[in-house]
């Protein structure tokens, strides 16, 4: 089966290429050099020529604070309206489209978390752009997968961001004491687990619609860092602080657990983290 992966050089994209390629699919990997999803006509032509049966859109612009500080147009174009271009093109060739969104579309007031059909209420420009993207899914055959706090092998593109796990490992080489925000409760998610679950959703022929896919459980940034250092045997003193200790341009949800009511749970985030740390 022919699968087109867009954003194939990103953190999730490269994992999707491995996952689908390793399981017998014919994988076509496109990133910015091969397709700019903001260019409607180009997207329609390239996808019509290729005729994939499955399209996975892992392309995005994720610089949450930069977006808040002045890159709104770029965010709306890539995360928002470009999703409509891909969705329309998917409709033309009758392909199934998989697209990803974020826990940040919720306002973070629900201590117990958010179900798939709960009403989003974005509180940052990034989140607003991702919600516009969700609403651009117009072809009939789509899976919208919301996820959170990705970690895994760093993307190989120029200027690729390190995940929180890699940032913490680097910090431990330079500092023996760190202040960490003990707020903003959500689920760290290993990209390998997300890529595998994406394939399973397709292969299990789940009904089209919205899915929440994260590793099980949740933590604050402080809780996450504590586990990273414990599992990697690094001796770093951690001081829990409030979010107001490090003011950032974009507002983050205080509680944004994504409740999964439609799929079997994935292993706990601590277990996935331990596996990832073994690769470091
Ligand atoms: N990372 C997280 O913690 C997180 C959390 C929740 C949800 N998500 C969602 O999960 C998905 C995957 O995220 P990720 O962290 O793997 O992203 P990523 O590493 O930033 O990868 C995104 C890829 O898309 C490419 N791209 C950007 N603009 C494009 C365009 N106009 N046309 C084609 N390709 C373009 C990027 O290229 P350049 O790098 O060259 O720009 C990059 O290779 C996204 O939908 C994201 O919003 C991520």
PDB file of C-alpha atoms and ligand atoms in Angstrom:
ATOM      1  CA  UNK A   1       0.000   0.000   0.000  1.00  0.00           C
ATOM      2  CA  UNK A   2       1.327   3.432  -1.002  1.00  0.00           C
ATOM      3  CA  UNK A   3       1.795   5.821   1.954  1.00  0.00           C
ATOM      4  CA  UNK A   4       2.848   9.427   1.520  1.00  0.00           C
ATOM      5  CA  UNK A   5       4.485  10.930   4.622  1.00  0.00           C
ATOM      6  CA  UNK A   6       4.671  14.735   4.628  1.00  0.00           C
ATOM      7  CA  UNK A   7       7.024  16.398   7.116  1.00  0.00           C
ATOM      8  CA  UNK A   8       9.105  13.224   6.813  1.00  0.00           C
ATOM      9  CA  UNK A   9      12.262  14.830   8.205  1.00  0.00           C
ATOM     10  CA  UNK A  10      10.619  16.018  11.414  1.00  0.00           C
ATOM     11  CA  UNK A  11      10.821  14.238  14.766  1.00  0.00           C
ATOM     12  CA  UNK A  12       7.587  12.315  14.246  1.00  0.00           C
ATOM     13  CA  UNK A  13       7.908  12.142  10.456  1.00  0.00           C
ATOM     14  CA  UNK A  14      11.208  10.259  10.512  1.00  0.00           C
ATOM     15  CA  UNK A  15       9.736   7.733  12.947  1.00  0.00           C
ATOM     16  CA  UNK A  16       6.680   7.241  10.718  1.00  0.00           C
ATOM     17  CA  UNK A  17       8.982   6.518   7.787  1.00  0.00           C
ATOM     18  CA  UNK A  18      10.685   3.766   9.846  1.00  0.00           C
ATOM     19  CA  UNK A  19       7.421   2.354  11.178  1.00  0.00           C
ATOM     20  CA  UNK A  20       5.591   2.109   7.850  1.00  0.00           C
ATOM     21  CA  UNK A  21       8.714   1.233   5.833  1.00  0.00           C
ATOM     22  CA  UNK A  22       9.516  -1.584   8.264  1.00  0.00           C
ATOM     23  CA  UNK A  23       6.037  -3.044   7.967  1.00  0.00           C
ATOM     24  CA  UNK A  24       5.790  -3.622   4.248  1.00  0.00           C
ATOM     25  CA  UNK A  25       4.296  -0.327   3.055  1.00  0.00           C
ATOM     26  CA  UNK A  26       5.584   1.532   0.006  1.00  0.00           C
ATOM     27  CA  UNK A  27       6.675   4.783   1.668  1.00  0.00           C
ATOM     28  CA  UNK A  28       7.116   8.100  -0.116  1.00  0.00           C
ATOM     29  CA  UNK A  29       8.852  10.636   2.132  1.00  0.00           C
ATOM     30  CA  UNK A  30       8.333  14.308   1.395  1.00  0.00           C
ATOM     31  CA  UNK A  31       9.499  17.307   3.380  1.00  0.00           C
ATOM     32  CA  UNK A  32       9.781  20.987   2.496  1.00  0.00           C
ATOM     33  CA  UNK A  33      12.127  20.350  -0.459  1.00  0.00           C
ATOM     34  CA  UNK A  34       9.581  18.102  -2.161  1.00  0.00           C
ATOM     35  CA  UNK A  35       6.332  19.861  -1.242  1.00  0.00           C
ATOM     36  CA  UNK A  36       5.316  23.113   0.427  1.00  0.00           C
ATOM     37  CA  UNK A  37       1.895  22.357   1.860  1.00  0.00           C
ATOM     38  CA  UNK A  38       0.968  26.053   1.904  1.00  0.00           C
ATOM     39  CA  UNK A  39       0.930  26.035  -1.933  1.00  0.00           C
ATOM     40  CA  UNK A  40      -2.552  24.811  -2.783  1.00  0.00           C
ATOM     41  CA  UNK A  41      -2.201  24.139  -6.524  1.00  0.00           C
ATOM     42  CA  UNK A  42       1.166  22.457  -6.110  1.00  0.00           C
ATOM     43  CA  UNK A  43      -0.193  20.205  -3.375  1.00  0.00           C
ATOM     44  CA  UNK A  44      -3.171  19.197  -5.479  1.00  0.00           C
ATOM     45  CA  UNK A  45      -1.008  18.457  -8.548  1.00  0.00           C
ATOM     46  CA  UNK A  46       1.717  16.522  -6.734  1.00  0.00           C
ATOM     47  CA  UNK A  47      -0.736  14.399  -4.780  1.00  0.00           C
ATOM     48  CA  UNK A  48      -2.924  13.780  -7.844  1.00  0.00           C
ATOM     49  CA  UNK A  49       0.147  12.607  -9.782  1.00  0.00           C
ATOM     50  CA  UNK A  50       1.353  10.336  -6.957  1.00  0.00           C
ATOM     51  CA  UNK A  51      -2.057   8.826  -6.063  1.00  0.00           C
ATOM     52  CA  UNK A  52      -1.197   7.583  -2.549  1.00  0.00           C
ATOM     53  CA  UNK A  53      -3.766   5.479  -0.708  1.00  0.00           C
ATOM     54  CA  UNK A  54      -2.739   6.953   2.659  1.00  0.00           C
ATOM     55  CA  UNK A  55      -1.405  10.446   3.395  1.00  0.00           C
ATOM     56  CA  UNK A  56       0.135  11.214   6.770  1.00  0.00           C
ATOM     57  CA  UNK A  57       0.673  14.896   7.442  1.00  0.00           C
ATOM     58  CA  UNK A  58       3.340  15.325  10.123  1.00  0.00           C
ATOM     59  CA  UNK A  59       4.394  18.767   8.820  1.00  0.00           C
ATOM     60  CA  UNK A  60       3.929  21.659  11.225  1.00  0.00           C
ATOM     61  CA  UNK A  61       5.437  24.832  12.613  1.00  0.00           C
ATOM     62  CA  UNK A  62       5.832  24.275  16.349  1.00  0.00           C
ATOM     63  CA  UNK A  63       7.861  27.222  17.715  1.00  0.00           C
ATOM     64  CA  UNK A  64       5.157  28.107  20.251  1.00  0.00           C
ATOM     65  CA  UNK A  65       6.770  31.254  21.702  1.00  0.00           C
ATOM     66  CA  UNK A  66       8.148  32.630  18.427  1.00  0.00           C
ATOM     67  CA  UNK A  67       4.671  32.253  16.932  1.00  0.00           C
ATOM     68  CA  UNK A  68       3.178  34.201  19.839  1.00  0.00           C
ATOM     69  CA  UNK A  69       5.777  36.939  19.406  1.00  0.00           C
ATOM     70  CA  UNK A  70       5.121  37.688  15.733  1.00  0.00           C
ATOM     71  CA  UNK A  71       4.999  34.628  13.495  1.00  0.00           C
ATOM     72  CA  UNK A  72       1.229  34.305  13.492  1.00  0.00           C
ATOM     73  CA  UNK A  73       0.908  34.421   9.682  1.00  0.00           C
ATOM     74  CA  UNK A  74       3.374  31.567   9.187  1.00  0.00           C
ATOM     75  CA  UNK A  75       1.679  29.477  11.875  1.00  0.00           C
ATOM     76  CA  UNK A  76      -1.791  30.043  10.423  1.00  0.00           C
ATOM     77  CA  UNK A  77      -0.505  29.163   6.956  1.00  0.00           C
ATOM     78  CA  UNK A  78       1.349  25.924   7.873  1.00  0.00           C
ATOM     79  CA  UNK A  79      -0.642  24.607  10.855  1.00  0.00           C
ATOM     80  CA  UNK A  80      -3.982  26.015   9.769  1.00  0.00           C
ATOM     81  CA  UNK A  81      -4.933  26.595   6.146  1.00  0.00           C
ATOM     82  CA  UNK A  82      -2.352  24.237   4.570  1.00  0.00           C
ATOM     83  CA  UNK A  83      -4.185  21.337   6.225  1.00  0.00           C
ATOM     84  CA  UNK A  84      -7.143  22.275   4.010  1.00  0.00           C
ATOM     85  CA  UNK A  85      -4.890  22.006   0.945  1.00  0.00           C
ATOM     86  CA  UNK A  86      -3.765  18.505   1.910  1.00  0.00           C
ATOM     87  CA  UNK A  87      -7.289  17.457   2.872  1.00  0.00           C
ATOM     88  CA  UNK A  88      -8.729  18.633  -0.424  1.00  0.00           C
ATOM     89  CA  UNK A  89      -6.005  16.870  -2.403  1.00  0.00           C
ATOM     90  CA  UNK A  90      -6.585  13.693  -0.362  1.00  0.00           C
ATOM     91  CA  UNK A  91     -10.265  13.900  -1.314  1.00  0.00           C
ATOM     92  CA  UNK A  92      -9.411  14.153  -5.022  1.00  0.00           C
ATOM     93  CA  UNK A  93      -7.485  10.836  -4.961  1.00  0.00           C
ATOM     94  CA  UNK A  94      -9.771   9.261  -2.321  1.00  0.00           C
ATOM     95  CA  UNK A  95      -6.851   8.769   0.092  1.00  0.00           C
ATOM     96  CA  UNK A  96      -7.168   8.350   3.859  1.00  0.00           C
ATOM     97  CA  UNK A  97      -5.586  11.336   5.626  1.00  0.00           C
ATOM     98  CA  UNK A  98      -3.955  11.239   9.044  1.00  0.00           C
ATOM     99  CA  UNK A  99      -3.246  14.585  10.671  1.00  0.00           C
ATOM    100  CA  UNK A 100      -1.868  15.514  14.116  1.00  0.00           C
ATOM    101  CA  UNK A 101      -2.934  18.150  16.598  1.00  0.00           C
ATOM    102  CA  UNK A 102      -2.105  19.055  20.162  1.00  0.00           C
ATOM    103  CA  UNK A 103      -3.347  19.093  23.763  1.00  0.00           C
ATOM    104  CA  UNK A 104      -2.758  22.879  23.601  1.00  0.00           C
ATOM    105  CA  UNK A 105      -6.102  23.328  21.768  1.00  0.00           C
ATOM    106  CA  UNK A 106      -7.702  22.959  25.236  1.00  0.00           C
ATOM    107  CA  UNK A 107      -7.675  25.727  27.843  1.00  0.00           C
ATOM    108  CA  UNK A 108      -6.286  23.545  30.656  1.00  0.00           C
ATOM    109  CA  UNK A 109      -9.005  24.158  33.230  1.00  0.00           C
ATOM    110  CA  UNK A 110     -10.136  20.497  33.377  1.00  0.00           C
ATOM    111  CA  UNK A 111      -8.046  18.872  36.113  1.00  0.00           C
ATOM    112  CA  UNK A 112      -9.215  15.407  34.999  1.00  0.00           C
ATOM    113  CA  UNK A 113      -8.316  15.936  31.338  1.00  0.00           C
ATOM    114  CA  UNK A 114     -10.087  16.182  27.993  1.00  0.00           C
ATOM    115  CA  UNK A 115     -12.026  13.636  25.957  1.00  0.00           C
ATOM    116  CA  UNK A 116     -11.916  13.494  22.160  1.00  0.00           C
ATOM    117  CA  UNK A 117     -15.170  15.414  21.712  1.00  0.00           C
ATOM    118  CA  UNK A 118     -14.634  18.055  24.401  1.00  0.00           C
ATOM    119  CA  UNK A 119     -14.798  21.608  23.135  1.00  0.00           C
ATOM    120  CA  UNK A 120     -11.378  23.159  22.377  1.00  0.00           C
ATOM    121  CA  UNK A 121     -10.638  26.659  23.619  1.00  0.00           C
ATOM    122  CA  UNK A 122      -7.115  27.636  22.496  1.00  0.00           C
ATOM    123  CA  UNK A 123      -5.227  30.205  24.561  1.00  0.00           C
ATOM    124  CA  UNK A 124      -2.156  30.804  22.386  1.00  0.00           C
ATOM    125  CA  UNK A 125      -1.632  31.677  18.730  1.00  0.00           C
ATOM    126  CA  UNK A 126       0.046  28.284  18.107  1.00  0.00           C
ATOM    127  CA  UNK A 127      -2.976  26.503  19.607  1.00  0.00           C
ATOM    128  CA  UNK A 128      -5.346  28.665  17.580  1.00  0.00           C
ATOM    129  CA  UNK A 129      -3.445  27.778  14.380  1.00  0.00           C
ATOM    130  CA  UNK A 130      -3.629  24.046  15.206  1.00  0.00           C
ATOM    131  CA  UNK A 131      -7.376  24.296  15.855  1.00  0.00           C
ATOM    132  CA  UNK A 132      -7.879  25.996  12.487  1.00  0.00           C
ATOM    133  CA  UNK A 133      -5.992  23.030  11.003  1.00  0.00           C
ATOM    134  CA  UNK A 134      -8.325  20.566  12.748  1.00  0.00           C
ATOM    135  CA  UNK A 135     -11.286  22.355  11.214  1.00  0.00           C
ATOM    136  CA  UNK A 136      -9.797  22.225   7.723  1.00  0.00           C
ATOM    137  CA  UNK A 137     -10.188  18.444   7.579  1.00  0.00           C
ATOM    138  CA  UNK A 138     -12.900  18.265   4.971  1.00  0.00           C
ATOM    139  CA  UNK A 139     -12.298  14.985   3.161  1.00  0.00           C
ATOM    140  CA  UNK A 140     -14.490  12.180   4.469  1.00  0.00           C
ATOM    141  CA  UNK A 141     -11.695   9.731   5.289  1.00  0.00           C
ATOM    142  CA  UNK A 142      -9.606  11.355   8.018  1.00  0.00           C
ATOM    143  CA  UNK A 143      -8.096  10.510  11.381  1.00  0.00           C
ATOM    144  CA  UNK A 144      -7.275  13.499  13.553  1.00  0.00           C
ATOM    145  CA  UNK A 145      -4.777  12.400  16.211  1.00  0.00           C
ATOM    146  CA  UNK A 146      -4.172  14.762  19.128  1.00  0.00           C
ATOM    147  CA  UNK A 147      -0.966  14.136  21.026  1.00  0.00           C
ATOM    148  CA  UNK A 148       1.315  15.889  23.527  1.00  0.00           C
ATOM    149  CA  UNK A 149       4.944  16.476  24.584  1.00  0.00           C
ATOM    150  CA  UNK A 150       6.735  14.428  21.968  1.00  0.00           C
ATOM    151  CA  UNK A 151      10.180  13.014  22.664  1.00  0.00           C
ATOM    152  CA  UNK A 152      12.428  10.797  20.574  1.00  0.00           C
ATOM    153  CA  UNK A 153      15.354  10.981  18.200  1.00  0.00           C
ATOM    154  CA  UNK A 154      16.009  14.587  17.240  1.00  0.00           C
ATOM    155  CA  UNK A 155      14.945  15.581  13.717  1.00  0.00           C
ATOM    156  CA  UNK A 156      17.827  15.947  11.289  1.00  0.00           C
ATOM    157  CA  UNK A 157      16.659  19.204   9.724  1.00  0.00           C
ATOM    158  CA  UNK A 158      18.626  22.396  10.184  1.00  0.00           C
ATOM    159  CA  UNK A 159      17.439  24.196  13.308  1.00  0.00           C
ATOM    160  CA  UNK A 160      15.474  21.179  14.599  1.00  0.00           C
ATOM    161  CA  UNK A 161      14.452  21.651  18.222  1.00  0.00           C
ATOM    162  CA  UNK A 162      15.700  19.274  20.908  1.00  0.00           C
ATOM    163  CA  UNK A 163      12.940  17.545  22.850  1.00  0.00           C
ATOM    164  CA  UNK A 164      12.652  18.257  26.585  1.00  0.00           C
ATOM    165  CA  UNK A 165      14.421  14.960  27.335  1.00  0.00           C
ATOM    166  CA  UNK A 166      17.456  15.882  25.235  1.00  0.00           C
ATOM    167  CA  UNK A 167      17.500  19.403  26.692  1.00  0.00           C
ATOM    168  CA  UNK A 168      17.574  17.961  30.225  1.00  0.00           C
ATOM    169  CA  UNK A 169      20.388  15.509  29.386  1.00  0.00           C
ATOM    170  CA  UNK A 170      22.416  18.445  28.003  1.00  0.00           C
ATOM    171  CA  UNK A 171      21.643  20.586  31.073  1.00  0.00           C
ATOM    172  CA  UNK A 172      22.920  17.799  33.332  1.00  0.00           C
ATOM    173  CA  UNK A 173      26.318  18.058  31.627  1.00  0.00           C
ATOM    174  CA  UNK A 174      26.532  21.751  32.485  1.00  0.00           C
ATOM    175  CA  UNK A 175      24.699  22.227  35.795  1.00  0.00           C
ATOM    176  CA  UNK A 176      24.224  20.352  39.056  1.00  0.00           C
ATOM    177  CA  UNK A 177      21.124  22.273  40.166  1.00  0.00           C
ATOM    178  CA  UNK A 178      18.065  23.218  38.120  1.00  0.00           C
ATOM    179  CA  UNK A 179      14.767  24.997  38.753  1.00  0.00           C
ATOM    180  CA  UNK A 180      11.861  23.295  36.986  1.00  0.00           C
ATOM    181  CA  UNK A 181       8.235  24.346  36.610  1.00  0.00           C
ATOM    182  CA  UNK A 182       6.076  22.074  38.751  1.00  0.00           C
ATOM    183  CA  UNK A 183       2.926  22.905  36.778  1.00  0.00           C
ATOM    184  CA  UNK A 184       1.397  22.234  33.342  1.00  0.00           C
ATOM    185  CA  UNK A 185       0.325  18.619  33.753  1.00  0.00           C
ATOM    186  CA  UNK A 186       0.316  16.546  30.561  1.00  0.00           C
ATOM    187  CA  UNK A 187       1.558  13.268  29.044  1.00  0.00           C
ATOM    188  CA  UNK A 188       5.039  12.826  27.585  1.00  0.00           C
ATOM    189  CA  UNK A 189       4.719  10.762  24.406  1.00  0.00           C
ATOM    190  CA  UNK A 190       7.396   8.680  22.710  1.00  0.00           C
ATOM    191  CA  UNK A 191       7.310   9.198  18.932  1.00  0.00           C
ATOM    192  CA  UNK A 192       7.968   5.470  18.325  1.00  0.00           C
ATOM    193  CA  UNK A 193       4.806   4.588  20.251  1.00  0.00           C
ATOM    194  CA  UNK A 194       2.823   7.275  18.424  1.00  0.00           C
ATOM    195  CA  UNK A 195       4.040   6.080  15.004  1.00  0.00           C
ATOM    196  CA  UNK A 196       3.138   2.468  15.838  1.00  0.00           C
ATOM    197  CA  UNK A 197      -0.308   3.448  17.117  1.00  0.00           C
ATOM    198  CA  UNK A 198      -0.878   5.496  13.937  1.00  0.00           C
ATOM    199  CA  UNK A 199      -0.253   2.353  11.864  1.00  0.00           C
ATOM    200  CA  UNK A 200      -2.528   0.323  14.150  1.00  0.00           C
ATOM    201  CA  UNK A 201      -5.405   2.805  13.858  1.00  0.00           C
ATOM    202  CA  UNK A 202      -5.277   2.319  10.090  1.00  0.00           C
ATOM    203  CA  UNK A 203      -4.817  -1.451  10.212  1.00  0.00           C
ATOM    204  CA  UNK A 204      -7.540  -1.933  12.843  1.00  0.00           C
ATOM    205  CA  UNK A 205      -9.833   0.007  10.484  1.00  0.00           C
ATOM    206  CA  UNK A 206     -11.000   2.253  13.300  1.00  0.00           C
ATOM    207  CA  UNK A 207     -13.886   4.579  12.409  1.00  0.00           C
ATOM    208  CA  UNK A 208     -12.724   7.921  11.012  1.00  0.00           C
ATOM    209  CA  UNK A 209     -12.665  10.822  13.476  1.00  0.00           C
ATOM    210  CA  UNK A 210     -10.735  12.204  16.424  1.00  0.00           C
ATOM    211  CA  UNK A 211      -8.341  10.111  18.552  1.00  0.00           C
ATOM    212  CA  UNK A 212      -6.174  10.975  21.554  1.00  0.00           C
ATOM    213  CA  UNK A 213      -2.824   9.173  21.431  1.00  0.00           C
ATOM    214  CA  UNK A 214      -0.262   9.645  24.207  1.00  0.00           C
ATOM    215  CA  UNK A 215       1.691   7.408  26.552  1.00  0.00           C
ATOM    216  CA  UNK A 216      -0.349   6.606  29.681  1.00  0.00           C
ATOM    217  CA  UNK A 217      -0.055   8.814  32.770  1.00  0.00           C
ATOM    218  CA  UNK A 218       1.115  12.375  33.134  1.00  0.00           C
ATOM    219  CA  UNK A 219       3.463  14.738  34.957  1.00  0.00           C
ATOM    220  CA  UNK A 220       4.611  18.328  35.277  1.00  0.00           C
ATOM    221  CA  UNK A 221       7.924  19.500  33.774  1.00  0.00           C
ATOM    222  CA  UNK A 222       9.504  18.996  37.221  1.00  0.00           C
ATOM    223  CA  UNK A 223       8.138  15.434  37.477  1.00  0.00           C
ATOM    224  CA  UNK A 224       9.374  14.647  33.985  1.00  0.00           C
ATOM    225  CA  UNK A 225      12.888  15.965  34.671  1.00  0.00           C
ATOM    226  CA  UNK A 226      13.048  14.078  37.984  1.00  0.00           C
ATOM    227  CA  UNK A 227      12.326  10.798  36.158  1.00  0.00           C
ATOM    228  CA  UNK A 228      14.815  11.572  33.361  1.00  0.00           C
ATOM    229  CA  UNK A 229      17.642  12.065  35.869  1.00  0.00           C
ATOM    230  CA  UNK A 230      16.602   9.104  38.008  1.00  0.00           C
ATOM    231  CA  UNK A 231      16.535   6.742  35.007  1.00  0.00           C
ATOM    232  CA  UNK A 232      19.756   8.054  33.486  1.00  0.00           C
ATOM    233  CA  UNK A 233      21.615   8.024  36.822  1.00  0.00           C
ATOM    234  CA  UNK A 234      22.413  11.746  36.715  1.00  0.00           C
ATOM    235  CA  UNK A 235      22.873  13.518  39.986  1.00  0.00           C
ATOM    236  CA  UNK A 236      21.149  16.887  39.538  1.00  0.00           C
ATOM    237  CA  UNK A 237      19.415  18.767  42.351  1.00  0.00           C
ATOM    238  CA  UNK A 238      15.939  19.837  41.246  1.00  0.00           C
ATOM    239  CA  UNK A 239      13.979  22.737  42.695  1.00  0.00           C
ATOM    240  CA  UNK A 240      10.228  22.844  41.874  1.00  0.00           C
ATOM    241  CA  UNK A 241       8.990  26.350  40.980  1.00  0.00           C
ATOM    242  CA  UNK A 242       5.755  27.912  39.723  1.00  0.00           C
ATOM    243  CA  UNK A 243       5.213  28.786  36.040  1.00  0.00           C
ATOM    244  CA  UNK A 244       5.497  32.486  36.962  1.00  0.00           C
ATOM    245  CA  UNK A 245       9.216  31.919  37.726  1.00  0.00           C
ATOM    246  CA  UNK A 246       9.873  31.667  33.945  1.00  0.00           C
ATOM    247  CA  UNK A 247       7.391  33.915  32.136  1.00  0.00           C
ATOM    248  CA  UNK A 248       7.033  32.869  28.488  1.00  0.00           C
ATOM    249  CA  UNK A 249       5.242  34.689  25.662  1.00  0.00           C
ATOM    250  CA  UNK A 250       2.682  31.939  24.957  1.00  0.00           C
ATOM    251  CA  UNK A 251       0.236  30.732  27.567  1.00  0.00           C
ATOM    252  CA  UNK A 252       0.269  26.959  28.219  1.00  0.00           C
ATOM    253  CA  UNK A 253      -2.636  24.905  29.569  1.00  0.00           C
ATOM    254  CA  UNK A 254      -2.345  24.073  33.285  1.00  0.00           C
ATOM    255  CA  UNK A 255      -3.889  20.597  32.918  1.00  0.00           C
ATOM    256  CA  UNK A 256      -4.050  19.045  29.472  1.00  0.00           C
ATOM    257  CA  UNK A 257      -4.206  15.279  29.859  1.00  0.00           C
ATOM    258  CA  UNK A 258      -5.705  13.857  26.674  1.00  0.00           C
ATOM    259  CA  UNK A 259      -8.198  11.202  27.738  1.00  0.00           C
ATOM    260  CA  UNK A 260      -8.318   8.261  25.368  1.00  0.00           C
ATOM    261  CA  UNK A 261     -11.773   6.671  25.312  1.00  0.00           C
ATOM    262  CA  UNK A 262     -11.549   4.878  21.950  1.00  0.00           C
ATOM    263  CA  UNK A 263      -8.324   2.853  21.874  1.00  0.00           C
ATOM    264  CA  UNK A 264      -6.406   0.472  24.150  1.00  0.00           C
ATOM    265  CA  UNK A 265      -3.974   2.415  26.364  1.00  0.00           C
ATOM    266  CA  UNK A 266      -0.318   2.653  25.370  1.00  0.00           C
ATOM    267  CA  UNK A 267       2.407   1.797  27.908  1.00  0.00           C
ATOM    268  CA  UNK A 268       3.187   4.327  30.657  1.00  0.00           C
ATOM    269  CA  UNK A 269       5.366   7.301  29.761  1.00  0.00           C
ATOM    270  CA  UNK A 270       8.002   6.255  32.313  1.00  0.00           C
ATOM    271  CA  UNK A 271       8.455   2.898  30.577  1.00  0.00           C
ATOM    272  CA  UNK A 272       8.747   4.530  27.145  1.00  0.00           C
ATOM    273  CA  UNK A 273      11.196   7.078  28.546  1.00  0.00           C
ATOM    274  CA  UNK A 274      13.391   4.303  29.972  1.00  0.00           C
ATOM    275  CA  UNK A 275      13.514   2.684  26.515  1.00  0.00           C
ATOM    276  CA  UNK A 276      14.419   5.956  24.808  1.00  0.00           C
ATOM    277  CA  UNK A 277      17.166   6.729  27.334  1.00  0.00           C
ATOM    278  CA  UNK A 278      18.831   3.393  26.512  1.00  0.00           C
ATOM    279  CA  UNK A 279      19.377   4.733  22.952  1.00  0.00           C
ATOM    280  CA  UNK A 280      21.296   7.780  24.239  1.00  0.00           C
TER     281      UNK A 280
HETATM  282  N1  LIG B   1       6.646  18.291  19.271  1.00  0.00           N
HETATM  283  C1  LIG B   1       5.693  18.210  20.179  1.00  0.00           C
HETATM  284  O1  LIG B   1       5.945  18.191  21.405  1.00  0.00           O
HETATM  285  C2  LIG B   1       4.249  18.121  19.743  1.00  0.00           C
HETATM  286  C3  LIG B   1       3.228  18.139  20.722  1.00  0.00           C
HETATM  287  C4  LIG B   1       1.891  18.019  20.319  1.00  0.00           C
HETATM  288  C5  LIG B   1       1.585  17.893  18.965  1.00  0.00           C
HETATM  289  N2  LIG B   1       2.590  17.897  18.044  1.00  0.00           N
HETATM  290  C6  LIG B   1       2.222  17.767  16.618  1.00  0.00           C
HETATM  291  O2  LIG B   1       2.811  16.577  16.105  1.00  0.00           O
HETATM  292  C7  LIG B   1       3.149  16.760  14.722  1.00  0.00           C
HETATM  293  C8  LIG B   1       4.621  16.424  14.503  1.00  0.00           C
HETATM  294  O3  LIG B   1       5.433  17.327  15.269  1.00  0.00           O
HETATM  295  P1  LIG B   1       7.027  17.275  15.261  1.00  0.00           P
HETATM  296  O4  LIG B   1       7.488  17.733  16.606  1.00  0.00           O
HETATM  297  O5  LIG B   1       7.502  15.972  14.724  1.00  0.00           O
HETATM  298  O6  LIG B   1       7.356  18.439  14.217  1.00  0.00           O
HETATM  299  P2  LIG B   1       8.779  18.870  13.608  1.00  0.00           P
HETATM  300  O7  LIG B   1       9.878  18.023  14.175  1.00  0.00           O
HETATM  301  O8  LIG B   1       8.871  20.354  13.737  1.00  0.00           O
HETATM  302  O9  LIG B   1       8.634  18.472  12.074  1.00  0.00           O
HETATM  303  C9  LIG B   1       7.806  19.162  11.193  1.00  0.00           C
HETATM  304  C10 LIG B   1       8.362  19.002   9.776  1.00  0.00           C
HETATM  305  O10 LIG B   1       7.498  19.712   8.871  1.00  0.00           O
HETATM  306  C11 LIG B   1       8.303  20.458   7.965  1.00  0.00           C
HETATM  307  N3  LIG B   1       7.551  21.592   7.424  1.00  0.00           N
HETATM  308  C12 LIG B   1       7.363  22.832   7.980  1.00  0.00           C
HETATM  309  N4  LIG B   1       6.665  23.626   7.156  1.00  0.00           N
HETATM  310  C13 LIG B   1       6.379  22.890   6.050  1.00  0.00           C
HETATM  311  C14 LIG B   1       5.695  23.168   4.827  1.00  0.00           C
HETATM  312  N5  LIG B   1       5.168  24.377   4.572  1.00  0.00           N
HETATM  313  N6  LIG B   1       5.587  22.181   3.894  1.00  0.00           N
HETATM  314  C15 LIG B   1       6.129  20.958   4.130  1.00  0.00           C
HETATM  315  N7  LIG B   1       6.811  20.635   5.261  1.00  0.00           N
HETATM  316  C16 LIG B   1       6.941  21.586   6.214  1.00  0.00           C
HETATM  317  C17 LIG B   1       9.461  20.904   8.834  1.00  0.00           C
HETATM  318  O11 LIG B   1      10.548  21.366   8.066  1.00  0.00           O
HETATM  319  P3  LIG B   1      11.531  22.514   8.709  1.00  0.00           P
HETATM  320  O12 LIG B   1      12.004  21.991  10.019  1.00  0.00           O
HETATM  321  O13 LIG B   1      12.606  22.631   7.678  1.00  0.00           O
HETATM  322  O14 LIG B   1      10.685  23.739   8.863  1.00  0.00           O
HETATM  323  C18 LIG B   1       9.760  19.620   9.616  1.00  0.00           C
HETATM  324  O15 LIG B   1      10.606  18.743   8.883  1.00  0.00           O
HETATM  325  C19 LIG B   1       2.765  18.203  14.393  1.00  0.00           C
HETATM  326  O16 LIG B   1       1.460  18.257  13.864  1.00  0.00           O
HETATM  327  C20 LIG B   1       2.761  18.886  15.764  1.00  0.00           C
HETATM  328  O17 LIG B   1       1.970  20.044  15.799  1.00  0.00           O
HETATM  329  C21 LIG B   1       3.894  18.006  18.390  1.00  0.00           C
END
